[in-house]
Short mmCIF file of C-alpha atoms and ligand atoms in Angstrom, two decimals:
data_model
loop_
_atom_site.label_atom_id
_atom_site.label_comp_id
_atom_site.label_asym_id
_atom_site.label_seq_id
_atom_site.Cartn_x
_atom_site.Cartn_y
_atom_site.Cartn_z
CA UNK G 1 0.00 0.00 0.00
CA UNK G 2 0.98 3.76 -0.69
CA UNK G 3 1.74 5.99 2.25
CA UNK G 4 -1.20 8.72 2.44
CA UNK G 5 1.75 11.11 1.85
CA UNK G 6 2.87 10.22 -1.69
CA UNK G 7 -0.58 9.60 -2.84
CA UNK G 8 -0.89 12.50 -5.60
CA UNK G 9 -4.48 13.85 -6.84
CA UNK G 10 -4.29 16.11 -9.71
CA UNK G 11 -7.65 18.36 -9.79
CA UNK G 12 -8.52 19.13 -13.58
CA UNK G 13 -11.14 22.57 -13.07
CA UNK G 14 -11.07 25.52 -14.55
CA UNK G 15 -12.95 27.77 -11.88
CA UNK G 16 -10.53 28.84 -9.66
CA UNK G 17 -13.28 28.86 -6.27
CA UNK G 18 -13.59 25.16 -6.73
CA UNK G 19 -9.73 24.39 -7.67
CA UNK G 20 -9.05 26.17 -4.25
CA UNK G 21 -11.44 24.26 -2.23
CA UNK G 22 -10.39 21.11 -3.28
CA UNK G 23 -7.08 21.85 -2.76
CA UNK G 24 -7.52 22.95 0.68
CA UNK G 25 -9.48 19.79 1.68
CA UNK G 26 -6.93 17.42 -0.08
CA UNK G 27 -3.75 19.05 1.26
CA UNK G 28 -5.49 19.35 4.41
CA UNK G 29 -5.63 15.33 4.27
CA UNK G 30 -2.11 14.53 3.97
CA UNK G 31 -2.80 14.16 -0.07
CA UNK G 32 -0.27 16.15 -2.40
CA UNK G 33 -2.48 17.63 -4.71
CA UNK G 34 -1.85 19.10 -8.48
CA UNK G 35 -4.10 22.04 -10.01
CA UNK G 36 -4.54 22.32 -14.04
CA UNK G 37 -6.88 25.00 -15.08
CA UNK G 38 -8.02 23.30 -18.20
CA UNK G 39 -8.11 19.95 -20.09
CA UNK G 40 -4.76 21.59 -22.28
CA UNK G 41 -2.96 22.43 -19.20
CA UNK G 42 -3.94 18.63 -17.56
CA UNK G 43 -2.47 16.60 -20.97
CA UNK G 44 0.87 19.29 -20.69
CA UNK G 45 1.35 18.22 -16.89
CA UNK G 46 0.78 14.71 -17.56
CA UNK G 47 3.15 14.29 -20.91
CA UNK G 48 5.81 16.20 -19.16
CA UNK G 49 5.73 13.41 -16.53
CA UNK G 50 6.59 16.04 -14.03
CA UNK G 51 3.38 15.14 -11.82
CA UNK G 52 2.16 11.31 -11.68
CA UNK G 53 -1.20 10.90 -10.18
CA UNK G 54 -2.82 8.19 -8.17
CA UNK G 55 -5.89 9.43 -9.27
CA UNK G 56 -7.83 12.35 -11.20
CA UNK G 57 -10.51 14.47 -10.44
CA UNK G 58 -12.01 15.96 -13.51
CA UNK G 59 -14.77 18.49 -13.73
CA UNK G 60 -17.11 17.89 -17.15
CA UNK G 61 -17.87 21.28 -17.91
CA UNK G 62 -14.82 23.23 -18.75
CA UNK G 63 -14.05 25.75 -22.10
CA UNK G 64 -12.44 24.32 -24.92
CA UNK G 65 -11.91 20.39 -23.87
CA UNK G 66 -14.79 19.13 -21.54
CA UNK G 67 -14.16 16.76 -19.03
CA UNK G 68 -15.94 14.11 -21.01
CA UNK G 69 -13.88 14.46 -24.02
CA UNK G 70 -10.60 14.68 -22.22
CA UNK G 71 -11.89 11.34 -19.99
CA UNK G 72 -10.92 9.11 -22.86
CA UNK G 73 -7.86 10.64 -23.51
CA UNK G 74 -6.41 10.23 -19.67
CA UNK G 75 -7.67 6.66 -19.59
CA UNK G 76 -5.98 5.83 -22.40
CA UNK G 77 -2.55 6.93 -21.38
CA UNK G 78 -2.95 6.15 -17.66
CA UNK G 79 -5.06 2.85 -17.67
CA UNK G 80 -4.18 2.71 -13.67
CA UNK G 81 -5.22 5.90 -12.67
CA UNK G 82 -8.64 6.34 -11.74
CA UNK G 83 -10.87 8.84 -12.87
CA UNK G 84 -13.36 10.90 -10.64
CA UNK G 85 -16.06 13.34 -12.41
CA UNK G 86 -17.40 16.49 -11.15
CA UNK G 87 -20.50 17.09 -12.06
CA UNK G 88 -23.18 19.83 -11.37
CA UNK G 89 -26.24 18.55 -9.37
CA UNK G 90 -29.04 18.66 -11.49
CA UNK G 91 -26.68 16.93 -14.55
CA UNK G 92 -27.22 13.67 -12.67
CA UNK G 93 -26.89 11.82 -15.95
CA UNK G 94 -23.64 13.44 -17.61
CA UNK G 95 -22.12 11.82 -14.63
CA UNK G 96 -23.24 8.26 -15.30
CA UNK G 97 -22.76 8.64 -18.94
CA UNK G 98 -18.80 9.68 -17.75
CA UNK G 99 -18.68 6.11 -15.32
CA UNK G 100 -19.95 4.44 -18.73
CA UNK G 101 -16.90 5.33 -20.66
CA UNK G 102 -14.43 4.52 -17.90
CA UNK G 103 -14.96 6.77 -15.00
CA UNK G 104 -14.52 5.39 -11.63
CA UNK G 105 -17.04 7.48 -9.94
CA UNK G 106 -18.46 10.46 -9.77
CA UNK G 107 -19.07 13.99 -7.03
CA UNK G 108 -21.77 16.34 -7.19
CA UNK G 109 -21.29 19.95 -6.61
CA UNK G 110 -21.06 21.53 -4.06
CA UNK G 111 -18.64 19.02 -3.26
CA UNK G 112 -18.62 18.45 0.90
CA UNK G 113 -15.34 16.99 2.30
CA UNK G 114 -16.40 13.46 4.17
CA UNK G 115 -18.09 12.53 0.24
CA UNK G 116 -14.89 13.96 -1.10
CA UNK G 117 -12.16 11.97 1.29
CA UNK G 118 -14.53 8.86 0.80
CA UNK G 119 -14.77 8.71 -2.57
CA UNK G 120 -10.78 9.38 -3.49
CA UNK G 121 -10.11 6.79 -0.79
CA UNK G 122 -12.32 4.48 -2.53
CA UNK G 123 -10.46 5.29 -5.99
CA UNK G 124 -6.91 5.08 -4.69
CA UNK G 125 -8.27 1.43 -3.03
CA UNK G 126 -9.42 0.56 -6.88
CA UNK G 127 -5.94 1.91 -8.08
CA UNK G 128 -4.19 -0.43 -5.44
CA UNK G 129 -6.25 -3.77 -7.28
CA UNK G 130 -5.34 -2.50 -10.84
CA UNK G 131 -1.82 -2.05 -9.74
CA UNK G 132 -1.44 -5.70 -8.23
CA UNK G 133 -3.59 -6.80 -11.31
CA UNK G 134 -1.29 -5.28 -13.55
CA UNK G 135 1.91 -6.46 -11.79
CA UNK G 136 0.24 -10.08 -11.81
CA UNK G 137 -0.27 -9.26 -15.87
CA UNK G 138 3.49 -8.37 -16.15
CA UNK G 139 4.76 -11.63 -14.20
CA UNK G 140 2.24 -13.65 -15.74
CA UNK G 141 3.44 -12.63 -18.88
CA UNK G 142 6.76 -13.12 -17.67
CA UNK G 143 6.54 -16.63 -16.73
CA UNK G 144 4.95 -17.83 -19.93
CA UNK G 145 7.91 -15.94 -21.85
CA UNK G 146 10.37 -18.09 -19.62
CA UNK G 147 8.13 -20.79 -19.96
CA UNK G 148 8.78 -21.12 -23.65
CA UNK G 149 12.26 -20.03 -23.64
CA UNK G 150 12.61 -23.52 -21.44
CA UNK G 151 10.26 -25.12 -24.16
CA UNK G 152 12.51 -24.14 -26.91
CA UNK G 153 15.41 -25.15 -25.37
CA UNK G 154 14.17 -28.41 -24.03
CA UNK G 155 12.63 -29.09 -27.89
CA UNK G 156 16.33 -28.43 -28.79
CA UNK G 157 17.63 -30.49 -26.65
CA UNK G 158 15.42 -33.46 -27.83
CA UNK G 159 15.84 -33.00 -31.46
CA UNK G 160 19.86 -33.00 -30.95
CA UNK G 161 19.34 -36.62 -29.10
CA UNK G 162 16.86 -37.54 -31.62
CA UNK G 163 19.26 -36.72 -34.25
CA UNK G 164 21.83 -38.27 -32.20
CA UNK G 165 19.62 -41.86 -32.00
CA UNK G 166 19.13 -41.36 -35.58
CA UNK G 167 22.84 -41.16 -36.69
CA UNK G 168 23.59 -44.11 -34.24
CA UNK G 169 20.91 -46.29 -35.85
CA UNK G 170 22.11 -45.40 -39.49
CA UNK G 171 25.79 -46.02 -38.53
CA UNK G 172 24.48 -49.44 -36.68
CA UNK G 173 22.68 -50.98 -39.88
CA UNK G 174 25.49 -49.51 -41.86
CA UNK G 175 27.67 -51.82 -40.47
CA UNK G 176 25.54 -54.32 -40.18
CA UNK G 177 25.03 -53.86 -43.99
CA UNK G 178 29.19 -54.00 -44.82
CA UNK G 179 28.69 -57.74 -43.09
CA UNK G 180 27.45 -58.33 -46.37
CA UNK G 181 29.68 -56.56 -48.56
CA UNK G 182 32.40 -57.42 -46.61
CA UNK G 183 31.24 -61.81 -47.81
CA UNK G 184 30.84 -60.64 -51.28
CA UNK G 185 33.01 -57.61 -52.27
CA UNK G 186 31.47 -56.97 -55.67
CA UNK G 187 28.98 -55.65 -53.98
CA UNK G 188 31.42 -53.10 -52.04
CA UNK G 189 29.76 -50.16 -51.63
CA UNK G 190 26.29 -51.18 -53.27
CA UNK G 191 24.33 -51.37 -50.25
CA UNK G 192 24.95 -47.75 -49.56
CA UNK G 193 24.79 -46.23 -53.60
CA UNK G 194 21.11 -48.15 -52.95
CA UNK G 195 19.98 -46.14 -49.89
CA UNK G 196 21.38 -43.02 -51.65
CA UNK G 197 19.68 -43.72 -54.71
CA UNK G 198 16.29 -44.63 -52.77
CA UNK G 199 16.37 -41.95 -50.82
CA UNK G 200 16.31 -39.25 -54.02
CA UNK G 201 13.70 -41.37 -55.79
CA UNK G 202 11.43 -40.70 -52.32
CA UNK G 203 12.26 -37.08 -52.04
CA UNK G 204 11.15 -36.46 -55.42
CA UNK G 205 8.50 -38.60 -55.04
CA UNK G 206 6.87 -36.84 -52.43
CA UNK G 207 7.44 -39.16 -49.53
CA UNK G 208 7.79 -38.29 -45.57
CA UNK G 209 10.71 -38.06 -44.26
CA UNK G 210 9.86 -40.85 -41.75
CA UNK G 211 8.61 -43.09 -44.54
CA UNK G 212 11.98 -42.23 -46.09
CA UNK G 213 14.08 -42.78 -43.10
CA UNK G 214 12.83 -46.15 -42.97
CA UNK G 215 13.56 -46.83 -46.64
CA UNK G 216 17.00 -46.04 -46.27
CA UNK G 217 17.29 -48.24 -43.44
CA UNK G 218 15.91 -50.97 -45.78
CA UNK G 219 17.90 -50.41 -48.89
CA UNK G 220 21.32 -51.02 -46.54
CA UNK G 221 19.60 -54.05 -45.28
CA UNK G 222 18.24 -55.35 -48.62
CA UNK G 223 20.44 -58.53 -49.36
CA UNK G 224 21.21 -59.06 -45.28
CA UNK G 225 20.19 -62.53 -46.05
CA UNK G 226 23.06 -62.99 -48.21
CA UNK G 227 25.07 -63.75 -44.84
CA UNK G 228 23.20 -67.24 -45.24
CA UNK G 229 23.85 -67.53 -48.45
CA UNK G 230 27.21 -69.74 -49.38
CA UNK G 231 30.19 -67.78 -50.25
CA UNK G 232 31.11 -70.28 -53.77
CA UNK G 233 27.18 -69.59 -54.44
CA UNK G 234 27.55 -65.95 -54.50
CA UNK G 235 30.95 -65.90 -56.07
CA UNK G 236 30.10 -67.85 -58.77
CA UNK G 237 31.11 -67.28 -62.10
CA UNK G 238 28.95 -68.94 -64.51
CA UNK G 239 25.33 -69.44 -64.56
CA UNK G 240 23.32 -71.15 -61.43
CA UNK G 241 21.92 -74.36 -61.81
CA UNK G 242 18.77 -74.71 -60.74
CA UNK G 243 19.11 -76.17 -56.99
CA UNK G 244 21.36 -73.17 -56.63
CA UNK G 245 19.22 -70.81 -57.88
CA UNK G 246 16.56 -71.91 -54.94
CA UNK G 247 19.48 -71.31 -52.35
CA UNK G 248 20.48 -67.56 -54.00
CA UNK G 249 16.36 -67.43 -54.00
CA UNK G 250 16.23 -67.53 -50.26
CA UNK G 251 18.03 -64.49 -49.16
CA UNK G 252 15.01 -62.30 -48.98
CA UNK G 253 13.48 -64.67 -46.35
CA UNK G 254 16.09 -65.19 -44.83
CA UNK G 255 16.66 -61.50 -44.63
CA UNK G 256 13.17 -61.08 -43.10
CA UNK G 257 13.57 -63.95 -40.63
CA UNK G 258 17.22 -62.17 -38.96
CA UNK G 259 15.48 -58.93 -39.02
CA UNK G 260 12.00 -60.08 -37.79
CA UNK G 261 12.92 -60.13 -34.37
CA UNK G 262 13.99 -56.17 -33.71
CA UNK G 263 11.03 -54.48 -33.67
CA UNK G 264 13.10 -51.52 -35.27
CA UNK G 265 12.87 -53.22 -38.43
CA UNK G 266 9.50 -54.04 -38.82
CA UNK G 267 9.00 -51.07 -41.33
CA UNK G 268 11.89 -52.86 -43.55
CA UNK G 269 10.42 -56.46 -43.71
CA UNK G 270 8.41 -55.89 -46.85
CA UNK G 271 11.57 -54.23 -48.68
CA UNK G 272 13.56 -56.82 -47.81
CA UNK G 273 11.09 -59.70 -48.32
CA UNK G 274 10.23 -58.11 -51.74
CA UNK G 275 12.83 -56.58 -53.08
CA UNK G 276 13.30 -59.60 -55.86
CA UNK G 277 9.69 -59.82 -56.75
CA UNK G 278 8.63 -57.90 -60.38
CA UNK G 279 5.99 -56.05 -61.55
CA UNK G 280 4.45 -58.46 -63.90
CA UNK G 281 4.17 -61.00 -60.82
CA UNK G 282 7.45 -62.85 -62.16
CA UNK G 283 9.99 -62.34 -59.63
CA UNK G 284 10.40 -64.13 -56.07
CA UNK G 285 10.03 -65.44 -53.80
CA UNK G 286 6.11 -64.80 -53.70
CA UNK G 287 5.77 -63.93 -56.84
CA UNK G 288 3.57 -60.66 -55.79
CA UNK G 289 2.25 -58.04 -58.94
CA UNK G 290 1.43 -54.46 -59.53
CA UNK G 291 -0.31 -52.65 -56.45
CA UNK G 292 0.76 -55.34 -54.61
CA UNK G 293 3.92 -54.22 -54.03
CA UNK G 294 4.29 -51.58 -51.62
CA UNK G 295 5.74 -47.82 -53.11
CA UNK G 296 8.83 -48.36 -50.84
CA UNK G 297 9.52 -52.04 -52.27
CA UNK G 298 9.16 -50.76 -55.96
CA UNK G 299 11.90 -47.81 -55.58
CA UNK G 300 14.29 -50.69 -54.14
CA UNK G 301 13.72 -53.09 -56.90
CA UNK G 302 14.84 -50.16 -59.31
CA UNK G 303 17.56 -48.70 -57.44
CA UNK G 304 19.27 -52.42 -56.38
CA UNK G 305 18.76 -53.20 -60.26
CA UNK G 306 20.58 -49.80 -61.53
CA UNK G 307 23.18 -49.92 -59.27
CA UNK G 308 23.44 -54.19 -59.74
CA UNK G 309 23.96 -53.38 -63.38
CA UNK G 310 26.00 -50.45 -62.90
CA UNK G 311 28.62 -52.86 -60.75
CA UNK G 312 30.95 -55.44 -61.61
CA UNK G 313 29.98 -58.42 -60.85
CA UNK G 314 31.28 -61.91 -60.67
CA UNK G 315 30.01 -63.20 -63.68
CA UNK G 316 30.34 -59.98 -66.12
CA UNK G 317 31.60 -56.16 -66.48
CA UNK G 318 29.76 -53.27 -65.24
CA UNK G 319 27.37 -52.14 -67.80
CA UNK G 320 27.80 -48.35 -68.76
CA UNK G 321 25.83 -46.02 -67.49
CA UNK G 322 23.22 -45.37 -70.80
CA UNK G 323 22.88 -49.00 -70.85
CA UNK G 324 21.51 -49.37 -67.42
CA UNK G 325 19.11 -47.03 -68.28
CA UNK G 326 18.07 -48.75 -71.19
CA UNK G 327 17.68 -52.11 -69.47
CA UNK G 328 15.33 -50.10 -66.71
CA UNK G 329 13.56 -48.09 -69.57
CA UNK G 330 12.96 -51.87 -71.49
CA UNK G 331 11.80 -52.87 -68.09
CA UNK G 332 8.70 -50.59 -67.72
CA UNK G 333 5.94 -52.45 -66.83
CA UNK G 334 7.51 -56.02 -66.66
CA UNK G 335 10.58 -56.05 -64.41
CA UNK G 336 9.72 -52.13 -62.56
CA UNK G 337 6.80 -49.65 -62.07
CA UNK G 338 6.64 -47.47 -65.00
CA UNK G 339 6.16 -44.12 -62.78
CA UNK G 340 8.93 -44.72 -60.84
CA UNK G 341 11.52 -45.56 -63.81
CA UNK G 342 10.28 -42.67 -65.29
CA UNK G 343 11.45 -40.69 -62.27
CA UNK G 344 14.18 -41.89 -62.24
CA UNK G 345 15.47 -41.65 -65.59
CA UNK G 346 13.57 -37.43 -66.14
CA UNK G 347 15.25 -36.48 -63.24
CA UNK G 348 18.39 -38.05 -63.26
CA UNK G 349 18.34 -39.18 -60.09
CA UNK G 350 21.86 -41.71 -60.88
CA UNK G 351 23.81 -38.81 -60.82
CA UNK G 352 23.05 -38.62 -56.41
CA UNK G 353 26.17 -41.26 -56.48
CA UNK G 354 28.06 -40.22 -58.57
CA UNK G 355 30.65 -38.63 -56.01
CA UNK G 356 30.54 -41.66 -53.38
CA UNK G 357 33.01 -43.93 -52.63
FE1 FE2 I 1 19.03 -59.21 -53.38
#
C-alpha cells in the first residue's frame, strides 16, 4: 500500500473557487495535490511526466476540452489511474454517462469533504487492485515468456538426441550392412549407392521423411540374407543351376527372418522380403504383382537393379551407365513400375552417387 503522503491527486477545473477548495481539503488530508486549469494544461502536466497521479478528479464542464472528451484521452494513457467526475447537481446523468466510458465514480457539486475523502479513498483502493492486477499481468506474462524459452530449449535439446539416435541407428545398420559386402566384395559399396539412390527417388517422389528414413534403413539391409547364403554360391562365375538358384532365392526370407525379431525393423520387412519380386508378378520369392507391391519395395527393386547393373559383378563387367538405363527403360511395366523408372530416368536421379566412394 501507498503511504497517504505520496498519494498524488491532480484536480482538472477551470474555476478557480472550486480548484481552491479542493485543494484545501486534499492538502489538508495529507494528499499532495496538483491544479490544471483546463483539459490543455492537464495533458501538458501529464506528458511532461513532471506530476504522476494516483488518481484524477475531472470536472465535465470546462471551455475548450470538456471533461468528457478529455476522460478518454487520460484513460488511455494512464489505464491505472482512476478517474473521478465532477458534475453539477441537477446533470445527474452526464455523470453516469462519464462512469460508462471509464470513469470510476463520480461527485456532485457543491462538493462536501467526508463525500470527497470517501470517494478518493475508494479510488486510490481501486488503483491499489489494478496495480497488483497489472503487476500479476506483467509476471504472468513473464513466466509464460520463460516458460517457452525452457520449451525451446528443451525441444532443442530433444531434437539434438533424436538426431543423435538417428545417426547411431544409421551407422548401426550400416555396419551391419558392410557384413554383407564385406562376404561378397562386388557388392562393395552397393548397399549404400542403394539407400542413396532410394532416398532421391522418395524425395522427389513426395514421400515423408519418416517413410523415407525407414527406406533407407531398408535399402542397406536389402540382401542381409546374403550372410546365409554360401560364399562359392555368391561368387560364382557362370550361370546357377537350378538347386542353386533356390538357395540364391532364399536371401530375402532369410533376410526377413534375422530382421523379424527387432522391432526396429518391422517397417523394412516388406523391402527386404520383396525386393526380388517384379511387376508383372514374375519375380520371387512370392511372386507378388502391380499394387501389390508396396511404393517403398518398388523404388528398391529399381535402385538395387541400376546400381546391380551399374557394378561389376562376378560373372560380367559393369554395364555403362546409358545402358543401365536402357535395361530399366525396357523394363517398364515387366521387371519395374513405369512411374517410378520414369522418375528416375527425367530427373536423373543416378547422378546422387556419382561422387561416393
Ligand atoms: Fe538381393
Amino acid at each position: 500500500m501507498h503511504n497517504i503522503d505520496s498519494q498524488r491527486i491532480m484536480v482538472i477545473d477551470d474555476n478557480p473557487a472550486m480548484q481552491k477548495v479542493l485543494r484545501i481539503h486534499l492538502e489538508s488530508s495529507g494528499y499532495i495535490a496538483q491544479v490544471a486549469e483546463n483539459g490543455n494544461h492537464a495533458l501538458k502536466i501529464l506528458k511532461d511526466g513532471k506530476f504522476h497521479p494516483d488518481c484524477i478528479l475531472l470536472d465535465i464542464k470546462m471551455p475548450d476540452i470538456t471533461g468528457l472528451q478529455l476522460l478518454p484521452m487520460v484513460k488511455s494513457g494512464f489505464p491505472l489511474v482512476p478517474v473521478v467526475m465532477l458534475t453539477a447537481q441537477t446533470d445527474l446523468e452526464t455523470g453516469l454517462e462519464a462512469m460508462r466510458s471509464g470513469a470510476f465514480d463520480f461527485l456532485t457539486k457543491p462538493v462536501r469533504k467526508d463525500g470527497l475523502l470517501e470517494t478518493i479513498k475508494k479510488a486510490l483502493g481501486y488503483r491499489e487492485i489494478l496495480l497488483e492486477n497489472d503487476r500479476l499481468t506483467k509476471e504472468n506474462r513473464e513466466y509464460q515468456q520463460n516458460l517457452e524459452k525452457m520449451v525451446e530449449e528443451r525441444s532443442g535439446e530433444l531434437m539434438n538426441a533424436y538426431k543423435m539416435l538417428k545417426e547411431t541407428n544409421l551407422s548401426t545398420v550400416r555396419v551391419l550392412a558392410e557384413t554383407i559386402e564385406a562376404k561378397d566384395p562386388y557388392t562393395r559399396g552397393h548397399c549404400n549407392r542403394v539407400r542413396v539412390l532410394s532416398r532421391e527417388t522418395a524425395i522427389l517422389l513426395g514421400m515423408k521423411e519418416q517413410t523415407i528414413e525407414s527406406l533407407e534403413y531398408s535399402a542397406l539391409l536389402h540382401d542381409i540374407g546374403k550372410i546365409a547364403i554360401p560364399i562359392n554360391l555368391l561368387h560364382k562365375t557362370g550361370s546357377l543351376d537350378p538347386d542353386e538358384r533356390m538357395k540364391f532365392e532364399d536371401h530375402p526370407g532369410i533376410g526377413e527372418n534375422i530382421l523379424k525379431v527387432v522391432d526396429f525393423f518391422a517397417p523394412c520387412l516388406n523391402i527386404v522380403r520383396h525386393h526380388h519380386e517384379r511387376w508383372d508378378g514374375l519375380g520371387y520369392p512370392d511372386g507378388i504383382a502391380g499394387d501389390s507391391i508396396e511404393l517403398p519395395t518398388r523404388i528398391v527393386q529399381i535402385t538395387d537393379a541400376f546400381d546391380a547393373m551399374t557394378s561389376n559383378r562376378p560373372y560380367r563387367e559393369a554395364l555403362p551407365r546409358e545402358s543401365a538405363l536402357k535395361e530399366l527403360y525396357e523394363g517398364k511395366g515387366t521387371q519395374f513400375n513405369p512411374d517410378i523408372v520414369d522418375v528416375f530416368i527425367d530427373k536423373k536421379v543416378y547422378l546422387s552417387i556419382e561422387n561416393l566412394n
